[in-house]
Amino acid sequence: MYDPSMRVLTVLELLQARETVTGAELARRLEVSPRTVQRYVARLQDLGIPVEGRRGVGGAYRLKPGFRLPPLMFTGEEALSLALGLQALRHLGLTALAPAAQAASAKLGRTLPHALRESVQALEGAVQLDASPWVVPTDAALLARLLEAVRGTRTVHFGYVSPRGEATSRDVDVYRAVHLGGRWYAVGWCHLRGARRCFRLDRMRGLSVLEAGFIPPEAFDALAYLRTTLTDLPPTHQISVWLDAPPEELRGRVSQWHTDLRPEGGGLRLEAQREDLEGFAAFLLGLGCAFRVDGPPELREVFGRLAGRCAVAGAGGTLVHDPAPAAP
C-alpha cells in the first residue's frame, strides 16, 4: 500500500489528529503487524518526535502533551508556486501521480494560515491550465527509476520499440529526462549505436538500473539537443488540411508540436508532421468543423477506411477484418 517512509509519516499524521491511537488500529490502517508499528514508532522517536506508548492489552500511542510540529512558513508567492506546480503536474502525462498530487495539495492547504489558504484557493480557482490533446501517458514508476539512474549517474537497460515497430535492447547513459511537446524523453549515450540518442519513455519496456556508472558531460543542454534532433528527423507524414473555422474557435485545441497554423480563405490552414495518421484523423473528426484534406493521399485513405467502419457500425453489423494497406 505504502513504502515504509510513507507509513512512518502516516503514523505521525494519525498521532497529530488523535489524542491516542491504539497499536492495533495503527496496524490495521497501515496493513502491517503490531511489531512493525513498534518499529515505526521507534523511528519517529529517533527523529526527535516525543511519542509516548502504553504497553499491554489495549496499548496505545500518543504525542507528548503540548507537542506540535513547527508549521511550515511560506510567503504568498511561494505558496502559489507550489499550488500551481501541483496543478501543472496533472498535464505531464503522469496519471499515476494524480492521487499523490491531490494529497499534497490538501496537505499544503492544511499547512497554510487561514488567510493565505483562502488567497491561494481563490487564485487556484481563477487559473485554468490547458491539457494538450497530444500528451502521451507515461509510466510514473518508470520515470522514477530513470530519474534515480540520472541522479546516481548509473547506466540503464531497457527494451525499445522504434516508430517502425522494430524492437531492440539498449544500454544507455541517461544525462537528463526532458518533457517536450506532450512526451517524456531520455537523452544520453546509447551503447548500441555508440552515439548520443533520445528515447521516448512511452516506448521503453522493462527499464532496470545497472551497477555500471558513467561521467556525464559538463554543461550539456539536453533540451536544446532534443529540439535539434527532433527537428532534423525526417517527418513520417507531411499533412496539409484546411479547416472551416476561425482561429479563435480552435485556440488551445490544436497542438503546436511540428505544426503550422495560419488563416486562409475564411478558415485555417493546418500543416503538420505526424506519425499516426489514424489518430490524427480521429482528432480532426473530433474538432466538429468541416475540413478538406489536401495531403497526403494516405490520410484520405485512412478516412476511407474509417467511413467503411462507420457504415458497418451504423447498419448494426460487425466489422470482421479491416486490414491496413500493405507497406510498399
mmCIF file of C-alpha atoms in Angstrom:
data_model
loop_
_atom_site.group_PDB
_atom_site.id
_atom_site.type_symbol
_atom_site.label_atom_id
_atom_site.label_comp_id
_atom_site.label_asym_id
_atom_site.label_seq_id
_atom_site.Cartn_x
_atom_site.Cartn_y
_atom_site.Cartn_z
ATOM 1 C CA MET A 1 0.000 0.000 0.000
ATOM 2 C CA TYR A 2 2.770 2.452 1.019
ATOM 3 C CA ASP A 3 6.547 2.318 1.197
ATOM 4 C CA PRO A 4 7.993 2.280 4.757
ATOM 5 C CA SER A 5 8.792 6.016 4.844
ATOM 6 C CA MET A 6 5.206 6.845 3.890
ATOM 7 C CA ARG A 7 3.908 4.569 6.642
ATOM 8 C CA VAL A 8 6.073 6.337 9.222
ATOM 9 C CA LEU A 9 4.647 9.688 8.108
ATOM 10 C CA THR A 10 1.127 8.239 8.237
ATOM 11 C CA VAL A 11 1.705 7.206 11.874
ATOM 12 C CA LEU A 12 2.755 10.788 12.663
ATOM 13 C CA GLU A 13 -0.324 12.236 10.928
ATOM 14 C CA LEU A 14 -2.650 9.924 12.862
ATOM 15 C CA LEU A 15 -0.987 10.816 16.164
ATOM 16 C CA GLN A 16 -1.341 14.522 15.407
ATOM 17 C CA ALA A 17 -5.026 14.118 14.558
ATOM 18 C CA ARG A 18 -5.980 11.977 17.574
ATOM 19 C CA GLU A 19 -5.305 12.192 21.293
ATOM 20 C CA THR A 20 -4.385 8.489 21.416
ATOM 21 C CA VAL A 21 -4.277 5.715 18.809
ATOM 22 C CA THR A 22 -4.074 2.029 19.690
ATOM 23 C CA GLY A 23 -1.361 -0.140 18.234
ATOM 24 C CA ALA A 24 -3.990 -2.463 16.810
ATOM 25 C CA GLU A 25 -5.660 0.400 14.935
ATOM 26 C CA LEU A 26 -2.331 1.595 13.534
ATOM 27 C CA ALA A 27 -1.526 -1.939 12.378
ATOM 28 C CA ARG A 28 -4.933 -2.233 10.708
ATOM 29 C CA ARG A 29 -4.722 1.156 8.991
ATOM 30 C CA LEU A 30 -1.176 0.520 7.722
ATOM 31 C CA GLU A 31 -1.746 -3.154 6.873
ATOM 32 C CA VAL A 32 1.286 -4.260 8.913
ATOM 33 C CA SER A 33 1.937 -6.257 12.097
ATOM 34 C CA PRO A 34 1.926 -4.694 15.605
ATOM 35 C CA ARG A 35 5.681 -5.376 15.815
ATOM 36 C CA THR A 36 6.201 -3.344 12.633
ATOM 37 C CA VAL A 37 4.161 -0.496 14.155
ATOM 38 C CA GLN A 38 6.575 -0.520 17.087
ATOM 39 C CA ARG A 39 9.486 -0.103 14.650
ATOM 40 C CA TYR A 40 7.746 2.872 13.008
ATOM 41 C CA VAL A 41 7.166 4.476 16.404
ATOM 42 C CA ALA A 42 10.818 3.885 17.314
ATOM 43 C CA ARG A 43 11.809 5.571 14.058
ATOM 44 C CA LEU A 44 9.757 8.653 14.968
ATOM 45 C CA GLN A 45 11.376 8.712 18.411
ATOM 46 C CA ASP A 46 14.827 8.518 16.787
ATOM 47 C CA LEU A 47 13.866 11.614 14.774
ATOM 48 C CA GLY A 48 13.127 13.502 17.986
ATOM 49 C CA ILE A 49 9.328 13.171 17.900
ATOM 50 C CA PRO A 50 8.143 12.559 21.509
ATOM 51 C CA VAL A 51 5.836 9.573 21.026
ATOM 52 C CA GLU A 52 4.667 8.009 24.274
ATOM 53 C CA GLY A 53 3.342 4.455 24.466
ATOM 54 C CA ARG A 54 1.279 2.365 26.865
ATOM 55 C CA ARG A 55 2.182 -1.321 26.771
ATOM 56 C CA GLY A 56 -0.019 -4.343 27.333
ATOM 57 C CA VAL A 57 -3.556 -5.194 26.286
ATOM 58 C CA GLY A 58 -5.168 -2.156 24.717
ATOM 59 C CA GLY A 59 -1.807 -0.422 24.440
ATOM 60 C CA ALA A 60 -1.886 2.903 22.664
ATOM 61 C CA TYR A 61 0.372 5.679 21.466
ATOM 62 C CA ARG A 62 0.176 9.434 21.758
ATOM 63 C CA LEU A 63 2.288 12.518 21.204
ATOM 64 C CA LYS A 64 3.625 14.152 24.348
ATOM 65 C CA PRO A 65 1.016 16.680 25.532
ATOM 66 C CA GLY A 66 1.705 20.166 24.222
ATOM 67 C CA PHE A 67 3.968 18.955 21.391
ATOM 68 C CA ARG A 68 3.293 20.329 17.931
ATOM 69 C CA LEU A 69 5.472 20.184 14.864
ATOM 70 C CA PRO A 70 6.630 23.679 13.861
ATOM 71 C CA PRO A 71 4.462 24.900 10.986
ATOM 72 C CA LEU A 72 5.954 25.329 7.545
ATOM 73 C CA MET A 73 6.151 29.003 6.685
ATOM 74 C CA PHE A 74 5.568 30.110 3.093
ATOM 75 C CA THR A 75 5.260 33.540 1.566
ATOM 76 C CA GLY A 76 2.244 34.154 -0.649
ATOM 77 C CA GLU A 77 4.343 33.736 -3.813
ATOM 78 C CA GLU A 78 5.916 30.505 -2.506
ATOM 79 C CA ALA A 79 2.522 29.018 -1.649
ATOM 80 C CA LEU A 80 1.092 29.985 -5.055
ATOM 81 C CA SER A 81 4.083 28.496 -6.895
ATOM 82 C CA LEU A 82 3.596 25.198 -5.040
ATOM 83 C CA ALA A 83 -0.140 25.140 -5.738
ATOM 84 C CA LEU A 84 0.283 25.911 -9.442
ATOM 85 C CA GLY A 85 3.095 23.362 -9.724
ATOM 86 C CA LEU A 86 0.788 20.664 -8.373
ATOM 87 C CA GLN A 87 -1.880 21.700 -10.882
ATOM 88 C CA ALA A 88 0.612 21.566 -13.761
ATOM 89 C CA LEU A 89 1.676 18.047 -12.760
ATOM 90 C CA ARG A 90 -1.676 16.763 -13.974
ATOM 91 C CA HIS A 91 -0.787 17.787 -17.554
ATOM 92 C CA LEU A 92 2.520 15.920 -17.840
ATOM 93 C CA GLY A 93 1.058 12.533 -18.746
ATOM 94 C CA LEU A 94 1.849 11.054 -15.286
ATOM 95 C CA THR A 95 -1.678 9.981 -14.409
ATOM 96 C CA ALA A 96 -0.475 7.611 -11.678
ATOM 97 C CA LEU A 97 0.736 10.636 -9.687
ATOM 98 C CA ALA A 98 -2.649 12.391 -9.735
ATOM 99 C CA PRO A 99 -3.750 10.999 -6.320
ATOM 100 C CA ALA A 100 -0.392 11.975 -4.794
ATOM 101 C CA ALA A 101 -0.694 15.495 -6.231
ATOM 102 C CA GLN A 102 -4.202 15.854 -4.778
ATOM 103 C CA ALA A 103 -2.978 14.616 -1.378
ATOM 104 C CA ALA A 104 -0.034 17.019 -1.450
ATOM 105 C CA SER A 105 -2.363 19.887 -2.366
ATOM 106 C CA ALA A 106 -4.620 19.011 0.585
ATOM 107 C CA LYS A 107 -1.628 18.911 2.940
ATOM 108 C CA LEU A 108 -0.463 22.284 1.654
ATOM 109 C CA GLY A 109 -3.916 23.704 2.348
ATOM 110 C CA ARG A 110 -3.840 22.404 5.926
ATOM 111 C CA THR A 111 -0.353 23.855 6.468
ATOM 112 C CA LEU A 112 -1.101 27.411 5.390
ATOM 113 C CA PRO A 113 -2.540 30.051 7.715
ATOM 114 C CA HIS A 114 -6.236 30.650 7.144
ATOM 115 C CA ALA A 115 -5.895 33.957 5.275
ATOM 116 C CA LEU A 116 -3.133 32.686 2.982
ATOM 117 C CA ARG A 117 -5.015 29.414 2.373
ATOM 118 C CA GLU A 118 -8.109 31.307 1.216
ATOM 119 C CA SER A 119 -5.964 33.516 -1.034
ATOM 120 C CA VAL A 120 -4.253 30.539 -2.683
ATOM 121 C CA GLN A 121 -7.557 28.708 -3.163
ATOM 122 C CA ALA A 122 -9.052 31.767 -4.819
ATOM 123 C CA LEU A 123 -6.081 32.085 -7.162
ATOM 124 C CA GLU A 124 -6.210 28.364 -7.995
ATOM 125 C CA GLY A 125 -9.861 28.724 -8.911
ATOM 126 C CA ALA A 126 -9.036 31.623 -11.239
ATOM 127 C CA VAL A 127 -6.469 29.635 -13.239
ATOM 128 C CA GLN A 128 -7.103 27.105 -15.998
ATOM 129 C CA LEU A 129 -4.241 25.094 -17.467
ATOM 130 C CA ASP A 130 -4.713 23.677 -20.942
ATOM 131 C CA ALA A 131 -4.180 19.941 -21.395
ATOM 132 C CA SER A 132 -2.756 19.352 -24.870
ATOM 133 C CA PRO A 133 -4.573 16.645 -26.847
ATOM 134 C CA TRP A 134 -1.125 15.244 -27.717
ATOM 135 C CA VAL A 135 0.031 14.490 -24.173
ATOM 136 C CA VAL A 136 1.222 10.872 -24.115
ATOM 137 C CA PRO A 137 0.531 8.904 -20.896
ATOM 138 C CA THR A 138 3.797 7.882 -19.237
ATOM 139 C CA ASP A 139 4.564 5.276 -16.581
ATOM 140 C CA ALA A 140 5.380 7.278 -13.437
ATOM 141 C CA ALA A 141 7.246 4.326 -11.888
ATOM 142 C CA LEU A 142 9.449 4.043 -14.977
ATOM 143 C CA LEU A 143 10.192 7.775 -14.828
ATOM 144 C CA ALA A 144 11.079 7.460 -11.133
ATOM 145 C CA ARG A 145 13.581 4.654 -11.873
ATOM 146 C CA LEU A 146 15.049 6.681 -14.717
ATOM 147 C CA LEU A 147 15.494 9.750 -12.503
ATOM 148 C CA GLU A 148 17.143 7.538 -9.881
ATOM 149 C CA ALA A 149 19.673 6.464 -12.520
ATOM 150 C CA VAL A 150 20.241 10.064 -13.665
ATOM 151 C CA ARG A 151 20.851 11.164 -10.081
ATOM 152 C CA GLY A 152 23.275 8.287 -9.441
ATOM 153 C CA THR A 153 24.908 8.507 -12.921
ATOM 154 C CA ARG A 154 24.124 4.829 -13.497
ATOM 155 C CA THR A 155 23.565 3.127 -16.854
ATOM 156 C CA VAL A 156 20.041 1.851 -17.566
ATOM 157 C CA HIS A 157 18.922 -1.156 -19.604
ATOM 158 C CA PHE A 158 15.566 -1.326 -21.403
ATOM 159 C CA GLY A 159 13.767 -2.687 -24.421
ATOM 160 C CA TYR A 160 12.817 -0.109 -27.023
ATOM 161 C CA VAL A 161 10.257 -0.129 -29.827
ATOM 162 C CA SER A 162 11.012 2.272 -32.698
ATOM 163 C CA PRO A 163 8.308 4.197 -34.618
ATOM 164 C CA ARG A 164 8.574 1.478 -37.277
ATOM 165 C CA GLY A 165 7.871 -1.267 -34.742
ATOM 166 C CA GLU A 166 11.455 -2.535 -34.541
ATOM 167 C CA ALA A 167 12.357 -3.885 -31.084
ATOM 168 C CA THR A 168 15.897 -3.524 -29.731
ATOM 169 C CA SER A 169 17.646 -3.882 -26.382
ATOM 170 C CA ARG A 170 19.523 -0.789 -25.183
ATOM 171 C CA ASP A 171 22.070 0.188 -22.545
ATOM 172 C CA VAL A 172 22.065 3.980 -22.179
ATOM 173 C CA ASP A 173 23.875 6.524 -20.014
ATOM 174 C CA VAL A 174 20.984 8.938 -19.478
ATOM 175 C CA TYR A 175 22.038 12.564 -18.902
ATOM 176 C CA ARG A 176 18.578 14.100 -18.492
ATOM 177 C CA ALA A 177 14.857 13.378 -18.661
ATOM 178 C CA VAL A 178 13.039 16.000 -20.750
ATOM 179 C CA HIS A 179 9.332 16.777 -21.227
ATOM 180 C CA LEU A 180 8.676 18.320 -24.627
ATOM 181 C CA GLY A 181 5.596 18.531 -26.825
ATOM 182 C CA GLY A 182 3.454 16.304 -24.599
ATOM 183 C CA ARG A 183 6.040 13.494 -24.389
ATOM 184 C CA TRP A 184 8.776 12.417 -21.970
ATOM 185 C CA TYR A 185 12.226 11.686 -23.402
ATOM 186 C CA ALA A 186 15.502 10.275 -22.072
ATOM 187 C CA VAL A 187 18.599 11.887 -23.586
ATOM 188 C CA GLY A 188 22.007 10.251 -23.273
ATOM 189 C CA TRP A 189 24.716 7.998 -24.718
ATOM 190 C CA CYS A 190 23.468 4.825 -26.411
ATOM 191 C CA HIS A 191 25.963 1.949 -26.120
ATOM 192 C CA LEU A 192 24.352 0.092 -29.037
ATOM 193 C CA ARG A 193 24.736 2.986 -31.501
ATOM 194 C CA GLY A 194 27.877 4.467 -29.962
ATOM 195 C CA ALA A 195 26.367 7.953 -30.087
ATOM 196 C CA ARG A 196 24.029 10.339 -28.314
ATOM 197 C CA ARG A 197 20.392 9.458 -28.768
ATOM 198 C CA CYS A 198 16.948 10.396 -27.418
ATOM 199 C CA PHE A 199 14.285 7.843 -26.445
ATOM 200 C CA ARG A 200 10.580 8.251 -25.768
ATOM 201 C CA LEU A 201 9.651 6.862 -22.371
ATOM 202 C CA ASP A 202 6.307 5.513 -23.611
ATOM 203 C CA ARG A 203 8.259 3.222 -25.977
ATOM 204 C CA MET A 204 10.537 1.823 -23.262
ATOM 205 C CA ARG A 205 9.898 -1.612 -21.776
ATOM 206 C CA GLY A 206 11.315 -3.226 -18.635
ATOM 207 C CA LEU A 207 13.725 -0.495 -17.572
ATOM 208 C CA SER A 208 16.315 -1.511 -14.974
ATOM 209 C CA VAL A 209 19.192 0.369 -13.344
ATOM 210 C CA LEU A 210 22.596 -1.307 -13.784
ATOM 211 C CA GLU A 211 25.633 -1.215 -11.499
ATOM 212 C CA ALA A 212 27.811 0.398 -14.171
ATOM 213 C CA GLY A 213 28.332 4.135 -13.775
ATOM 214 C CA PHE A 214 29.357 6.926 -16.132
ATOM 215 C CA ILE A 215 30.611 10.515 -16.131
ATOM 216 C CA PRO A 216 28.072 12.882 -17.740
ATOM 217 C CA PRO A 217 29.319 15.698 -19.982
ATOM 218 C CA GLU A 218 29.618 19.098 -18.345
ATOM 219 C CA ALA A 219 27.092 21.838 -19.186
ATOM 220 C CA PHE A 220 25.150 19.581 -21.571
ATOM 221 C CA ASP A 221 21.838 21.160 -22.647
ATOM 222 C CA ALA A 222 19.578 18.134 -23.166
ATOM 223 C CA LEU A 223 16.552 20.253 -24.115
ATOM 224 C CA ALA A 224 18.455 22.074 -26.870
ATOM 225 C CA TYR A 225 19.850 18.775 -28.155
ATOM 226 C CA LEU A 226 16.388 17.209 -28.175
ATOM 227 C CA ARG A 227 14.836 20.114 -30.065
ATOM 228 C CA THR A 228 17.592 19.993 -32.688
ATOM 229 C CA THR A 229 17.372 16.209 -33.023
ATOM 230 C CA LEU A 230 13.599 16.129 -33.421
ATOM 231 C CA THR A 231 13.693 18.988 -35.928
ATOM 232 C CA ASP A 232 16.278 17.130 -38.000
ATOM 233 C CA LEU A 233 14.314 13.875 -38.088
ATOM 234 C CA PRO A 234 12.630 13.185 -41.424
ATOM 235 C CA PRO A 235 8.870 13.584 -40.979
ATOM 236 C CA THR A 236 6.840 10.417 -41.189
ATOM 237 C CA HIS A 237 3.888 12.173 -42.872
ATOM 238 C CA GLN A 238 3.555 15.746 -44.125
ATOM 239 C CA ILE A 239 -0.062 16.795 -43.548
ATOM 240 C CA SER A 240 -1.925 19.733 -45.086
ATOM 241 C CA VAL A 241 -5.563 20.307 -44.099
ATOM 242 C CA TRP A 242 -7.895 23.294 -44.487
ATOM 243 C CA LEU A 243 -10.300 23.773 -41.569
ATOM 244 C CA ASP A 244 -13.583 25.665 -41.948
ATOM 245 C CA ALA A 245 -13.301 27.501 -38.620
ATOM 246 C CA PRO A 246 -11.846 30.801 -37.429
ATOM 247 C CA PRO A 247 -8.585 30.560 -35.459
ATOM 248 C CA GLU A 248 -10.190 31.670 -32.184
ATOM 249 C CA GLU A 249 -12.507 28.629 -32.173
ATOM 250 C CA LEU A 250 -9.562 26.225 -32.346
ATOM 251 C CA ARG A 251 -7.197 28.039 -29.988
ATOM 252 C CA GLY A 252 -5.862 25.580 -27.430
ATOM 253 C CA ARG A 253 -7.341 22.564 -29.228
ATOM 254 C CA VAL A 254 -4.589 22.035 -31.794
ATOM 255 C CA SER A 255 -1.105 21.057 -30.673
ATOM 256 C CA GLN A 256 1.818 23.254 -31.726
ATOM 257 C CA TRP A 257 4.045 20.162 -31.980
ATOM 258 C CA HIS A 258 5.566 20.208 -35.514
ATOM 259 C CA THR A 259 2.504 22.214 -36.572
ATOM 260 C CA ASP A 260 1.983 25.425 -38.533
ATOM 261 C CA LEU A 261 -1.365 27.247 -38.360
ATOM 262 C CA ARG A 262 -2.298 30.282 -40.447
ATOM 263 C CA PRO A 263 -5.535 31.960 -41.593
ATOM 264 C CA GLU A 264 -6.605 31.087 -45.123
ATOM 265 C CA GLY A 265 -9.812 31.633 -47.096
ATOM 266 C CA GLY A 266 -12.004 32.430 -44.100
ATOM 267 C CA GLY A 267 -10.696 29.370 -42.253
ATOM 268 C CA LEU A 268 -7.427 27.918 -41.079
ATOM 269 C CA ARG A 269 -4.613 26.112 -42.874
ATOM 270 C CA LEU A 270 -3.049 23.362 -40.750
ATOM 271 C CA GLU A 271 0.279 21.891 -41.830
ATOM 272 C CA ALA A 272 1.850 19.281 -39.592
ATOM 273 C CA GLN A 273 4.185 16.315 -39.313
ATOM 274 C CA ARG A 274 2.670 13.233 -37.701
ATOM 275 C CA GLU A 275 3.431 9.544 -37.303
ATOM 276 C CA ASP A 276 -0.048 8.209 -36.538
ATOM 277 C CA LEU A 277 -2.436 9.135 -39.360
ATOM 278 C CA GLU A 278 -5.403 7.246 -37.923
ATOM 279 C CA GLY A 279 -5.077 9.050 -34.598
ATOM 280 C CA PHE A 280 -4.788 12.379 -36.414
ATOM 281 C CA ALA A 281 -7.888 11.577 -38.490
ATOM 282 C CA ALA A 282 -9.847 10.882 -35.306
ATOM 283 C CA PHE A 283 -8.592 14.183 -33.890
ATOM 284 C CA LEU A 284 -9.828 16.090 -36.958
ATOM 285 C CA LEU A 285 -13.258 14.478 -36.683
ATOM 286 C CA GLY A 286 -13.411 15.480 -33.022
ATOM 287 C CA LEU A 287 -12.926 19.178 -33.841
ATOM 288 C CA GLY A 288 -16.550 19.393 -35.005
ATOM 289 C CA CYS A 289 -15.921 21.553 -38.069
ATOM 290 C CA ALA A 290 -15.798 20.913 -41.814
ATOM 291 C CA PHE A 291 -12.351 20.339 -43.306
ATOM 292 C CA ARG A 292 -10.588 19.409 -46.539
ATOM 293 C CA VAL A 293 -7.595 17.076 -46.695
ATOM 294 C CA ASP A 294 -5.098 18.308 -49.278
ATOM 295 C CA GLY A 295 -2.401 15.811 -48.372
ATOM 296 C CA PRO A 296 -1.041 13.288 -48.008
ATOM 297 C CA PRO A 297 -3.050 10.740 -50.039
ATOM 298 C CA GLU A 298 -2.532 8.212 -47.218
ATOM 299 C CA LEU A 299 -4.637 10.405 -44.898
ATOM 300 C CA ARG A 300 -7.529 10.362 -47.371
ATOM 301 C CA GLU A 301 -7.194 6.564 -47.486
ATOM 302 C CA VAL A 302 -7.458 6.484 -43.693
ATOM 303 C CA PHE A 303 -10.721 8.458 -43.850
ATOM 304 C CA GLY A 304 -11.977 5.990 -46.460
ATOM 305 C CA ARG A 305 -11.335 3.083 -44.094
ATOM 306 C CA LEU A 306 -12.949 4.975 -41.196
ATOM 307 C CA ALA A 307 -16.012 5.669 -43.365
ATOM 308 C CA GLY A 308 -16.316 1.963 -44.056
ATOM 309 C CA ARG A 309 -16.184 1.149 -40.365
ATOM 310 C CA CYS A 310 -18.787 3.816 -39.579
ATOM 311 C CA ALA A 311 -21.119 2.491 -42.292
ATOM 312 C CA VAL A 312 -20.920 -1.029 -40.888
ATOM 313 C CA ALA A 313 -21.420 0.171 -37.309
ATOM 314 C CA GLY A 314 -24.358 2.382 -38.338
ATOM 315 C CA ALA A 315 -26.030 -0.580 -40.012
ATOM 316 C CA GLY A 316 -25.677 -2.646 -36.857
ATOM 317 C CA GLY A 317 -23.184 -5.031 -38.403
ATOM 318 C CA THR A 318 -19.842 -6.337 -37.198
ATOM 319 C CA LEU A 319 -16.591 -5.427 -38.902
ATOM 320 C CA VAL A 320 -14.698 -8.689 -39.042
ATOM 321 C CA HIS A 321 -11.470 -7.513 -40.646
ATOM 322 C CA ASP A 322 -10.289 -4.130 -41.816
ATOM 323 C CA PRO A 323 -6.699 -4.580 -42.967
ATOM 324 C CA ALA A 324 -4.452 -1.583 -43.421
ATOM 325 C CA PRO A 325 -2.743 -1.339 -46.797
ATOM 326 C CA ALA A 326 0.471 -3.292 -47.061
ATOM 327 C CA ALA A 327 3.700 -1.353 -46.766
ATOM 328 C CA PRO A 328 5.433 -0.819 -50.111
#
